[in-house]
Coordinates of C-alpha atoms in Angstrom, one line a residue:
Chain A
M1 CA 14.2 -27.4 -12.0
A2 CA 13.0 -30.7 -10.7
V3 CA 9.4 -30.3 -11.6
T4 CA 8.3 -30.7 -15.2
T5 CA 5.1 -29.9 -16.8
P6 CA 3.7 -32.3 -19.4
S7 CA 5.2 -31.3 -22.7
T8 CA 2.7 -30.3 -25.3
A9 CA 2.4 -31.2 -29.0
E10 CA 3.7 -27.8 -29.8
D11 CA 6.8 -28.5 -27.8
R12 CA 7.6 -31.7 -29.7
S13 CA 7.0 -30.1 -33.0
R14 CA 10.0 -27.8 -32.6
P15 CA 13.0 -29.9 -32.2
G16 CA 16.5 -28.6 -31.6
R17 CA 15.6 -25.9 -29.0
P18 CA 16.1 -26.4 -25.3
R19 CA 12.7 -26.9 -24.0
R20 CA 13.4 -27.0 -20.3
H21 CA 12.8 -23.3 -19.7
R22 CA 9.2 -23.6 -20.8
S23 CA 8.4 -25.3 -17.6
A24 CA 10.2 -22.7 -15.5
G25 CA 7.6 -19.9 -16.0
P26 CA 5.0 -21.3 -13.6
L27 CA 7.7 -22.0 -11.1
F28 CA 8.8 -18.3 -10.9
V29 CA 5.1 -17.3 -10.6
A30 CA 4.1 -20.0 -8.2
P31 CA 5.3 -18.6 -4.8
F32 CA 3.6 -15.3 -5.4
L33 CA 0.5 -17.0 -6.8
V34 CA 0.2 -19.4 -3.8
L35 CA 0.5 -16.5 -1.3
F36 CA -1.9 -14.5 -3.4
L37 CA -4.5 -17.2 -3.2
L38 CA -4.0 -17.7 0.5
L39 CA -3.8 -14.1 1.5
F40 CA -6.0 -12.3 -1.0
L41 CA -8.6 -14.7 -2.4
A42 CA -9.2 -16.8 0.7
P43 CA -10.0 -13.9 3.0
L44 CA -12.3 -12.4 0.3
G45 CA -14.1 -15.7 0.0
Y46 CA -14.2 -16.1 3.7
A47 CA -15.7 -12.6 4.1
A48 CA -18.3 -13.4 1.5
Y49 CA -19.1 -16.6 3.3
L50 CA -19.3 -15.0 6.8
S51 CA -21.6 -12.2 5.5
L52 CA -24.3 -14.8 4.8
F53 CA -24.6 -15.8 8.5
Q54 CA -25.8 -14.3 11.7
T55 CA -24.8 -15.3 15.2
R56 CA -27.9 -15.1 17.5
L57 CA -28.2 -15.5 21.2
I58 CA -30.6 -18.3 20.7
G59 CA -29.9 -20.8 18.0
G60 CA -26.3 -19.9 17.5
T61 CA -24.9 -19.2 14.0
V62 CA -27.6 -19.5 11.3
F63 CA -27.6 -19.0 7.6
V64 CA -29.5 -15.9 6.7
G65 CA -28.9 -15.4 3.0
L66 CA -28.6 -11.7 2.1
D67 CA -30.3 -10.4 5.3
N68 CA -27.0 -8.8 6.5
Y69 CA -26.8 -6.9 3.2
A70 CA -30.4 -5.7 3.5
Q71 CA -29.6 -4.6 7.0
A72 CA -26.5 -2.7 5.9
L73 CA -28.3 -0.9 3.1
G74 CA -30.8 0.4 5.6
D75 CA -28.2 1.1 8.3
S76 CA -28.0 4.9 8.6
Q77 CA -24.6 4.6 10.5
F78 CA -23.1 2.7 7.5
L79 CA -24.7 5.0 4.9
H80 CA -23.5 8.1 6.7
G81 CA -20.0 6.7 7.0
V82 CA -20.0 6.0 3.2
G83 CA -21.5 9.4 2.5
R84 CA -18.9 11.2 4.6
V85 CA -16.0 9.5 2.8
A86 CA -17.7 10.2 -0.5
L87 CA -17.8 13.9 0.4
F88 CA -14.2 13.7 1.5
F89 CA -13.2 12.1 -1.8
V90 CA -15.1 14.7 -3.9
V91 CA -13.4 17.7 -2.1
Q92 CA -10.0 16.5 -0.9
V93 CA -8.9 14.5 -3.9
P94 CA -9.3 17.3 -6.5
V95 CA -7.5 19.8 -4.3
M96 CA -4.7 17.3 -3.6
L97 CA -4.2 16.3 -7.2
L98 CA -4.4 19.9 -8.5
L99 CA -1.7 21.0 -6.0
A100 CA 0.4 18.0 -7.0
L101 CA 0.0 18.9 -10.6
L102 CA 0.9 22.5 -10.1
F103 CA 4.0 21.6 -8.1
A104 CA 5.1 19.0 -10.7
L105 CA 4.7 21.5 -13.5
A106 CA 6.5 24.2 -11.6
L107 CA 9.4 21.8 -10.9
D108 CA 9.5 20.6 -14.5
S109 CA 9.4 24.2 -15.9
G110 CA 13.1 24.7 -15.0
L111 CA 12.2 28.2 -13.7
L112 CA 12.7 27.3 -10.0
R113 CA 15.7 28.1 -7.9
L114 CA 16.4 25.5 -5.1
S115 CA 14.2 23.0 -7.0
R116 CA 15.9 19.9 -5.5
V117 CA 15.3 21.1 -1.9
I118 CA 11.7 22.1 -2.7
R119 CA 11.1 18.7 -4.4
L120 CA 12.4 16.7 -1.5
G121 CA 10.8 18.9 1.2
I122 CA 7.4 18.5 -0.3
F123 CA 7.9 14.7 -0.6
V124 CA 9.1 14.2 2.9
P125 CA 5.7 13.9 4.6
Y126 CA 5.1 10.7 2.6
A127 CA 7.8 9.1 4.7
V128 CA 6.1 10.1 7.9
P129 CA 3.8 7.4 9.3
S130 CA 0.1 8.4 9.1
V131 CA -0.1 7.8 12.9
V132 CA 2.6 10.4 13.5
A133 CA 1.1 12.7 11.0
A134 CA -2.3 12.5 12.7
L135 CA -0.8 13.0 16.1
M136 CA 1.3 16.0 15.0
W137 CA -1.6 17.7 13.3
G138 CA -3.9 16.8 16.2
Y139 CA -1.6 18.5 18.6
L140 CA -1.2 21.5 16.2
Y141 CA -5.0 21.8 15.9
G142 CA -5.4 21.5 19.7
P143 CA -7.0 24.3 21.8
D144 CA -4.4 24.1 24.6
F145 CA -0.9 24.1 23.3
G146 CA -1.5 24.2 19.5
P147 CA 0.4 27.2 18.0
F148 CA -2.6 28.3 16.1
A149 CA -4.7 28.6 19.3
Q150 CA -1.7 30.2 21.1
L151 CA -1.3 32.8 18.4
S152 CA -5.0 33.7 18.4
R153 CA -5.0 34.1 22.2
N154 CA -2.0 36.4 22.0
L155 CA -3.8 38.5 19.4
D156 CA -7.0 38.4 21.4
L157 CA -8.8 36.6 18.6
P158 CA -11.2 33.7 19.1
A159 CA -9.2 30.4 18.7
P160 CA -10.0 28.4 15.6
H161 CA -12.0 25.2 16.4
F162 CA -10.2 22.8 14.1
L163 CA -11.5 19.8 16.1
S164 CA -15.1 20.9 16.2
E165 CA -18.0 19.2 14.3
G166 CA -18.0 21.6 11.4
W167 CA -14.3 21.7 10.9
M168 CA -13.3 18.1 11.5
L169 CA -13.7 16.7 8.0
G170 CA -11.7 19.7 6.7
S171 CA -9.1 19.1 9.3
L172 CA -8.8 15.4 8.3
A173 CA -8.6 16.4 4.6
N174 CA -5.7 18.8 5.5
I175 CA -3.8 15.9 7.1
V176 CA -4.3 13.6 4.2
T177 CA -3.4 16.3 1.7
W178 CA -0.3 17.1 3.7
E179 CA 0.7 13.4 3.6
F180 CA 0.1 12.6 0.0
V181 CA 0.6 15.8 -2.2
G182 CA 4.3 15.1 -2.4
Y183 CA 3.9 11.4 -3.4
N184 CA 1.5 12.3 -6.2
M185 CA 3.7 15.2 -7.2
I186 CA 6.7 12.9 -7.6
I187 CA 4.7 10.4 -9.8
L188 CA 3.5 13.2 -12.0
Y189 CA 7.0 14.8 -12.1
A190 CA 8.6 11.5 -13.0
A191 CA 6.1 11.1 -15.9
L192 CA 6.8 14.7 -17.1
R193 CA 10.5 13.8 -17.3
T194 CA 9.8 11.1 -19.8
V195 CA 8.2 13.5 -22.3
P196 CA 10.6 13.9 -25.3
H197 CA 12.3 17.2 -25.1
E198 CA 12.0 17.7 -28.9
L199 CA 8.2 18.2 -28.5
Y200 CA 8.7 21.3 -26.5
E201 CA 11.2 22.7 -29.0
A202 CA 8.9 22.0 -31.9
A203 CA 6.0 23.7 -30.1
A204 CA 8.2 26.7 -29.2
M205 CA 9.2 27.0 -32.8
D206 CA 5.5 27.1 -33.7
G207 CA 5.1 30.0 -31.3
A208 CA 3.6 28.2 -28.3
G209 CA 4.2 29.9 -24.9
A210 CA 4.9 28.1 -21.6
W211 CA 1.2 27.9 -20.7
R212 CA 0.2 26.6 -24.1
I213 CA 2.9 23.9 -23.9
A214 CA 1.8 22.9 -20.4
W215 CA -1.8 22.7 -21.6
S216 CA -1.4 21.1 -25.0
I217 CA 1.6 18.9 -24.5
K218 CA 2.3 18.2 -20.9
L219 CA -1.2 17.6 -19.7
P220 CA -2.1 15.0 -22.3
A221 CA 1.3 13.3 -21.7
L222 CA 0.3 13.1 -18.0
R223 CA -3.0 11.4 -18.6
P224 CA -1.9 7.8 -17.5
A225 CA 0.0 9.1 -14.5
L226 CA -3.0 11.3 -13.4
L227 CA -5.3 8.4 -13.8
L228 CA -3.0 6.3 -11.6
T229 CA -2.9 8.9 -8.9
L230 CA -6.7 9.3 -9.1
L231 CA -7.2 5.6 -8.8
F232 CA -5.0 5.3 -5.8
S233 CA -6.8 8.3 -4.3
V234 CA -10.2 6.6 -4.7
I235 CA -9.0 3.5 -3.0
G236 CA -7.3 5.5 -0.2
S237 CA -10.1 7.9 0.6
F238 CA -12.9 5.4 0.9
Q239 CA -10.8 3.4 3.3
L240 CA -10.1 6.4 5.6
F241 CA -9.3 5.0 9.0
N242 CA -5.9 5.9 10.6
E243 CA -6.4 9.7 10.8
P244 CA -10.0 9.6 12.2
N245 CA -9.1 6.7 14.5
L246 CA -6.3 8.8 16.1
L247 CA -8.2 12.1 16.3
M248 CA -11.1 10.2 17.9
K249 CA -9.1 10.1 21.1
I250 CA -8.6 13.8 21.1
A251 CA -12.2 14.7 20.0
P252 CA -14.4 11.8 21.0
D253 CA -17.5 13.9 20.9
V254 CA -17.0 14.7 17.2
I255 CA -15.7 11.5 15.8
S256 CA -18.0 8.5 16.5
S257 CA -17.1 4.9 16.0
S258 CA -19.0 5.0 12.7
Y259 CA -17.5 8.3 11.4
T260 CA -16.1 6.5 8.3
A261 CA -17.3 3.2 6.9
N262 CA -14.0 1.6 7.7
L263 CA -14.0 2.8 11.3
Y264 CA -17.5 1.3 11.5
A265 CA -16.4 -2.1 10.2
Y266 CA -13.5 -2.1 12.7
S267 CA -15.7 -1.2 15.7
L268 CA -18.3 -3.8 14.7
A269 CA -15.7 -6.5 14.6
F270 CA -13.6 -5.6 17.6
T271 CA -15.8 -3.7 20.0
G272 CA -19.2 -5.0 19.1
Q273 CA -18.1 -8.6 18.3
Q274 CA -20.4 -8.6 15.4
V275 CA -18.1 -10.5 13.1
N276 CA -20.7 -11.4 10.4
Y277 CA -22.0 -7.9 10.1
A278 CA -18.5 -6.5 10.1
A279 CA -17.7 -8.9 7.2
T280 CA -20.8 -7.6 5.4
V281 CA -19.8 -4.0 5.8
S282 CA -16.2 -4.7 4.7
F283 CA -17.5 -6.5 1.7
L284 CA -19.9 -3.7 0.7
L285 CA -17.2 -1.1 1.2
G286 CA -14.9 -3.1 -1.0
L287 CA -17.7 -3.2 -3.6
V288 CA -18.2 0.6 -3.4
I289 CA -14.5 1.1 -4.0
V290 CA -14.3 -1.3 -6.9
I291 CA -17.4 0.4 -8.5
A292 CA -15.9 3.9 -7.9
S293 CA -12.6 2.8 -9.4
Y294 CA -14.3 1.3 -12.5
G295 CA -16.3 4.5 -12.8
V296 CA -13.1 6.5 -12.8
L297 CA -11.5 4.2 -15.4
L298 CA -14.6 4.2 -17.7
T299 CA -15.0 8.0 -17.6
A300 CA -11.3 8.4 -18.4
N301 CA -11.4 6.0 -21.3
R302 CA -14.6 7.4 -22.7
R303 CA -13.0 10.9 -22.8
R304 CA -10.0 9.5 -24.6
T305 CA -12.0 8.2 -27.5
P306 CA -14.8 10.7 -28.1
Chain B
M1 CA -5.2 5.9 4.6
T2 CA -3.5 5.6 1.3
T3 CA -0.5 4.2 3.2
T4 CA -0.3 0.8 1.7
I5 CA 0.3 2.0 -1.8
P6 CA 3.6 0.9 -3.0
A7 CA 5.2 2.5 -5.8
P8 CA 6.9 2.3 -8.9
P9 CA 10.2 1.6 -10.3
V10 CA 11.2 2.8 -13.6
T11 CA 12.5 2.0 -16.9
R12 CA 12.7 4.8 -19.2
T13 CA 14.2 7.6 -17.1
A14 CA 16.6 5.2 -15.6
K15 CA 18.1 4.4 -18.9
K16 CA 18.6 8.0 -19.8
P17 CA 20.0 9.8 -16.8
A18 CA 21.3 12.5 -19.0
R19 CA 17.8 13.9 -19.5
L20 CA 17.4 14.7 -15.9
T21 CA 20.0 17.4 -16.2
H22 CA 20.0 18.6 -19.7
R23 CA 16.7 20.5 -19.5
R24 CA 17.9 22.8 -16.8
A25 CA 17.1 26.4 -17.6
S26 CA 19.8 29.0 -17.5
P27 CA 20.0 31.0 -14.4
A28 CA 18.7 34.0 -16.2
R29 CA 15.4 32.2 -16.9
R30 CA 14.8 31.4 -13.2
S31 CA 11.7 33.0 -11.9
T32 CA 11.8 34.6 -8.5
P33 CA 8.1 35.0 -7.9
L34 CA 7.5 31.3 -8.7
T35 CA 10.4 30.3 -6.4
I36 CA 8.9 32.4 -3.6
A37 CA 5.5 30.8 -4.1
M38 CA 7.0 27.3 -4.0
L39 CA 9.0 28.2 -0.9
A40 CA 5.7 29.3 0.8
A41 CA 4.3 25.9 -0.1
L42 CA 7.4 24.2 1.2
A43 CA 6.9 26.0 4.6
Y44 CA 3.4 24.4 4.9
F45 CA 4.9 20.9 4.4
L46 CA 7.8 21.5 6.8
L47 CA 5.9 23.4 9.5
P48 CA 4.6 20.3 11.4
L49 CA 8.0 18.7 11.3
F50 CA 9.6 21.9 12.6
W51 CA 7.0 21.9 15.4
L52 CA 7.8 18.3 16.2
L53 CA 11.5 19.0 16.4
I54 CA 10.9 22.0 18.8
A55 CA 8.3 20.1 20.8
S56 CA 10.5 17.1 21.4
T57 CA 12.9 19.4 23.3
K58 CA 10.2 20.3 25.9
S59 CA 8.9 18.8 29.0
T60 CA 5.1 18.1 29.1
Q61 CA 4.7 21.3 31.2
D62 CA 6.6 23.4 28.8
L63 CA 4.5 22.0 25.9
F64 CA 1.5 23.7 27.5
N65 CA 3.3 26.8 28.9
S66 CA 5.6 27.9 26.0
F67 CA 5.0 29.0 22.5
G68 CA 4.7 26.0 20.2
L69 CA 6.9 27.2 17.4
W70 CA 9.9 28.1 19.5
F71 CA 12.2 26.6 22.2
S72 CA 11.3 26.8 25.8
D73 CA 13.7 28.1 28.4
A74 CA 14.8 24.6 29.4
P75 CA 15.3 22.5 26.4
Q76 CA 15.7 18.8 27.3
L77 CA 15.9 16.7 24.1
L78 CA 18.3 14.3 25.7
T79 CA 16.2 13.8 28.8
N80 CA 13.2 13.2 26.7
T81 CA 15.1 10.7 24.5
K82 CA 16.4 8.8 27.5
E83 CA 12.9 8.7 29.0
T84 CA 11.4 7.5 25.8
F85 CA 13.9 4.7 25.5
T86 CA 13.5 3.6 29.2
Q87 CA 9.8 4.0 29.8
D88 CA 8.1 0.7 30.6
D89 CA 11.4 -1.2 30.7
G90 CA 12.4 0.0 27.3
V91 CA 9.3 -1.1 25.4
F92 CA 10.0 1.7 22.8
V93 CA 13.2 0.0 21.8
R94 CA 11.3 -3.2 21.4
W95 CA 8.8 -1.5 19.2
L96 CA 11.6 0.0 17.1
L97 CA 13.2 -3.5 16.7
N98 CA 9.9 -5.1 15.8
T99 CA 9.2 -2.4 13.2
V100 CA 12.7 -2.9 11.7
M101 CA 12.1 -6.7 11.6
Y102 CA 8.6 -6.6 10.2
A103 CA 9.4 -4.0 7.6
G104 CA 12.8 -5.5 6.6
V105 CA 11.5 -9.1 6.2
S106 CA 8.4 -7.9 4.4
A107 CA 10.2 -5.6 2.0
V108 CA 12.9 -8.1 1.0
G109 CA 10.3 -10.9 0.7
A110 CA 7.8 -8.9 -1.2
A111 CA 10.4 -7.5 -3.6
L112 CA 11.8 -11.0 -4.3
L113 CA 8.4 -12.6 -4.8
A114 CA 7.3 -9.7 -7.1
A115 CA 10.5 -9.8 -9.1
A116 CA 10.4 -13.6 -9.6
A117 CA 6.7 -13.5 -10.6
G118 CA 7.1 -10.4 -12.8
Y119 CA 10.1 -12.1 -14.5
G120 CA 8.0 -15.3 -14.9
F121 CA 5.1 -13.4 -16.5
A122 CA 7.3 -11.3 -18.7
K123 CA 9.7 -13.9 -20.1
F124 CA 7.7 -17.1 -20.2
R125 CA 4.5 -18.2 -21.9
F126 CA 2.5 -20.9 -20.1
R127 CA -1.0 -22.1 -19.9
G128 CA -3.2 -19.6 -18.0
D129 CA -0.6 -17.0 -17.6
R130 CA -2.8 -14.2 -19.0
A131 CA -5.7 -15.2 -16.7
A132 CA -3.5 -15.4 -13.6
F133 CA -1.9 -12.0 -14.4
N134 CA -5.2 -10.3 -14.9
L135 CA -6.6 -11.8 -11.7
I136 CA -3.7 -10.4 -9.7
L137 CA -3.9 -7.0 -11.5
G138 CA -7.6 -6.8 -10.6
A139 CA -6.7 -7.3 -7.0
V140 CA -4.9 -3.9 -7.0
M141 CA -8.3 -2.4 -6.6
V142 CA -9.4 -4.6 -3.7
P143 CA -9.1 -2.4 -0.6
T144 CA -6.9 -3.7 2.2
T145 CA -9.8 -2.9 4.5
A146 CA -12.1 -5.5 2.9
L147 CA -9.3 -8.0 3.4
A148 CA -8.0 -7.0 6.9
I149 CA -10.9 -8.1 9.0
P150 CA -11.5 -11.5 7.3
T151 CA -7.7 -12.1 7.2
Y152 CA -7.7 -11.5 11.0
L153 CA -10.5 -14.0 11.4
L154 CA -8.7 -16.6 9.3
F155 CA -5.4 -16.0 11.1
A156 CA -7.1 -16.3 14.5
Q157 CA -8.4 -19.7 13.5
A158 CA -5.0 -20.8 12.3
G159 CA -3.4 -19.6 15.5
L160 CA -1.4 -16.9 13.6
A161 CA -3.0 -13.8 15.0
N162 CA -0.9 -12.1 17.6
T163 CA 2.3 -13.4 16.1
P164 CA 4.8 -11.7 13.8
W165 CA 3.5 -13.8 10.9
A166 CA 0.3 -11.9 11.1
I167 CA 2.1 -8.7 10.0
I168 CA 4.7 -10.2 7.7
L169 CA 2.6 -12.7 5.6
P170 CA 0.0 -10.2 4.3
S171 CA 2.7 -7.7 3.5
L172 CA 4.5 -10.2 1.2
V173 CA 1.8 -10.0 -1.5
N174 CA 2.1 -6.8 -3.4
P175 CA 0.0 -6.9 -6.7
F176 CA 1.1 -3.5 -7.8
G177 CA 4.7 -4.4 -7.2
L178 CA 4.2 -7.5 -9.4
Y179 CA 2.8 -5.3 -12.2
L180 CA 5.7 -3.0 -12.0
M181 CA 8.3 -5.8 -12.0
R182 CA 6.7 -7.3 -15.0
V183 CA 7.0 -4.1 -16.9
Y184 CA 10.5 -3.7 -15.6
A185 CA 11.6 -7.2 -16.5
A186 CA 10.1 -6.9 -20.0
D187 CA 12.1 -3.7 -20.6
S188 CA 15.4 -4.4 -18.9
V189 CA 16.1 -8.1 -19.5
P190 CA 16.9 -8.8 -23.1
D191 CA 15.8 -12.2 -24.5
S192 CA 19.1 -12.6 -26.3
I193 CA 21.0 -12.7 -23.0
L194 CA 18.7 -15.4 -21.6
E195 CA 19.0 -17.5 -24.8
A196 CA 22.8 -17.2 -24.7
A197 CA 22.9 -18.3 -21.0
R198 CA 20.6 -21.3 -21.8
I199 CA 22.9 -22.3 -24.7
D200 CA 25.8 -22.2 -22.3
G201 CA 23.9 -24.6 -20.1
A202 CA 22.9 -22.4 -17.2
G203 CA 19.8 -23.5 -15.3
E204 CA 16.8 -21.3 -15.0
A205 CA 17.2 -20.5 -11.3
R206 CA 20.8 -19.6 -11.9
I207 CA 19.9 -17.4 -14.9
F208 CA 17.4 -15.6 -12.7
F209 CA 19.5 -15.0 -9.7
R210 CA 22.8 -14.4 -11.5
I211 CA 21.6 -12.4 -14.5
A212 CA 18.0 -11.3 -14.5
L213 CA 17.9 -10.1 -10.9
R214 CA 20.9 -8.0 -11.5
L215 CA 19.5 -6.3 -14.6
M216 CA 16.3 -5.7 -12.7
A217 CA 18.1 -4.3 -9.6
P218 CA 17.0 -0.7 -9.7
G219 CA 13.3 -1.8 -10.1
V220 CA 13.7 -4.3 -7.2
V221 CA 15.2 -1.6 -5.0
T222 CA 12.3 0.7 -5.7
V223 CA 9.7 -2.0 -4.9
L224 CA 11.7 -2.8 -1.8
L225 CA 11.9 0.8 -0.6
F226 CA 8.2 1.4 -1.0
T227 CA 7.2 -1.9 0.6
L228 CA 9.5 -0.9 3.4
V229 CA 7.6 2.4 3.9
A230 CA 4.2 0.7 3.6
T231 CA 5.0 -1.8 6.3
W232 CA 6.9 0.6 8.5
N233 CA 4.0 3.0 8.5
N234 CA 1.3 0.3 8.6
Y235 CA -1.2 0.8 11.4
F236 CA -4.5 -0.8 10.6
L237 CA -3.2 -4.4 10.2
P238 CA -1.0 -4.6 13.4
L239 CA -3.8 -2.8 15.3
I240 CA -6.1 -5.6 14.4
M241 CA -3.7 -8.5 14.6
L242 CA -1.7 -7.8 17.7
N243 CA -2.7 -7.5 21.3
D244 CA 0.6 -8.1 23.0
P245 CA 2.4 -4.8 23.5
D246 CA 5.8 -6.7 23.1
L247 CA 4.9 -7.4 19.5
Y248 CA 3.7 -3.9 18.6
P249 CA 5.4 -2.0 15.8
I250 CA 6.1 1.6 16.6
T251 CA 2.9 3.0 15.1
V252 CA 0.6 1.0 17.3
G253 CA 2.9 1.6 20.3
L254 CA 2.9 5.4 19.8
A255 CA -0.9 5.4 19.4
S256 CA -1.3 3.5 22.6
W257 CA 1.0 6.0 24.4
A258 CA -1.0 8.9 22.9
A259 CA -4.2 7.4 24.2
Q260 CA -2.6 7.1 27.7
A261 CA -1.4 10.7 27.5
Q262 CA -4.9 11.8 26.6
N263 CA -6.6 9.9 29.4
G264 CA -4.0 10.8 31.9
G265 CA -4.3 14.5 31.1
A266 CA -1.9 16.4 33.3
G267 CA -2.3 14.0 36.1
A268 CA -0.6 10.7 36.9
S269 CA 1.0 10.1 33.5
S270 CA 1.8 13.7 32.8
D271 CA 5.1 12.8 31.2
M272 CA 3.5 10.7 28.5
L273 CA 2.8 13.6 26.2
A274 CA 6.5 14.5 25.9
L275 CA 7.3 10.8 25.3
V276 CA 4.7 10.6 22.5
V277 CA 6.2 13.7 20.8
T278 CA 9.8 12.5 21.2
G279 CA 9.0 9.0 20.1
S280 CA 7.2 10.4 17.0
L281 CA 10.4 12.3 16.1
I282 CA 12.6 9.2 16.6
S283 CA 10.2 7.0 14.5
I284 CA 10.4 9.2 11.4
V285 CA 14.2 9.7 11.3
P286 CA 15.2 6.3 9.8
L287 CA 12.7 6.5 6.9
V288 CA 13.6 10.1 6.1
V289 CA 17.3 9.2 6.1
A290 CA 16.6 6.1 3.9
F291 CA 14.7 8.3 1.4
L292 CA 17.5 10.9 1.3
M293 CA 20.2 8.3 0.8
L294 CA 18.3 6.2 -1.8
Q295 CA 16.8 9.2 -3.7
R296 CA 18.8 8.3 -6.8
Y297 CA 16.8 5.1 -7.1
W298 CA 13.3 6.1 -6.2
Q299 CA 13.3 9.4 -8.0
S300 CA 14.3 7.9 -11.3
G301 CA 12.1 5.0 -10.3
L302 CA 8.7 6.5 -9.9
A303 CA 7.6 6.8 -13.5
T304 CA 6.8 3.3 -14.9
G305 CA 3.4 2.8 -13.3
G306 CA 2.3 6.2 -14.5
V307 CA 3.7 6.0 -18.0
K308 CA 2.9 2.5 -19.1
Q309 CA -0.8 1.9 -19.4

């Protein structure tokens, strides 16, 4: 290690131990930290900076303070986008996590035949790119050659309108659920595997049944893992982009360029050339996610210590 | 789009592989109703993949004219595959190679950076270490979206937009990976071994690469695998950063083909739909194979993040 840090008084006061390694810590951390500053903090700071300006036809780029934020907070397209992902979050995430939890408990119960096949099969969609997932489901939903529409036609039933206004959010939720149930299930299942087996034996001796053990031992043990999956789901849902972006091409009348907040920021930056306003919307969306995440953490922590 | 979420290596289960098997119920305790219910759930997860497999054997005409969940009269998987690979002078092959390169470099780089930094935070005390770690940990919550657009603007000014660096550089920083590697290093690298190596006169770099990295190997592989998936499946970042089709990864390429198929309808580019479907199938094969082959690692590896809090 060529670089040395100034040795501290503490260093000198303890003779006889090799001191060289004390300076190595920062060197191990440095490459990550440098890239982190350049690729995480710099863009964040830049977005904050950009959001304070407006580019006008006359006068060029001018400092406008918080005008962009005021505009965004009164922008019905932005608010609707955020509202839509909030609704998506409130409905889709509980369904997804509940399914993941049930599957994980079933796998952990030891009551299943073919459990390995089932576990891998449910997890496989996670390895499928969301682009491919959205395309596949988009075609499956489709009125022309989608098997659901074909079946309905053969049975002389009205074809389901998965890609219509009323169904779209549900159809998107189905794609996201399909993609991520297995991933969440594996996290929960792995956490269940670390519960000491003796606890189950002790509970069984005390007369607890399978349900009682699941409720009183397994669920509390899963708390940190559930919190983690919940946190990831908050971050994921509010950023919803890939699936609506791809279904937009199949159903352009239903999905507008401001369907989700993220889609809106993207269109502002790349179609509308409104860079400053796009930065504002991105920044606000980030803020919404951080607040929602903290909300989840605080609620969870309050319940832990009543 | 929860796609960028990497995931977790492990410590505890990895050390006690025996536990994975010893809780198995005896065959008599197996429940048939529960198994049937789970198989029904499994059918839901495999249905789209089954459809994709069937659909990739069909011409665009047959996609419309035959039942979606069974083969048509004239299966042509090989024809479709050949056309997918030769369309537009073999641009699909280019996309595949790009994806392999972006995902491979990002995964190896991200895993090494996270391992080094995790080891640094776990095994050394230095001024500001706590503050730096908390800052990075807080960044786990920063959505990639809030970052992607300003990153693009910065890269555009630096002349990095529309180059492979635009995809690789942002994928190298994985705050959650760092967190996991720190936990992993603390658990799996004993201080006594480090002290012994130091007394023997080994340098810090040598100790890290020769000893620590090996002890941390299962954790490193897990971070590597999940970064690989995140980069392989990434769509938003390359969509923003790249406008040269020769630089596209497979996700952006497929989406552009899908848009063409949509616009063309059954007219001029009528073959595009079959190519999108076959290309989709080809694009998921490598990752599914990787997961099946490396399941020993990631299955024992997914616990840490969820257990240690």
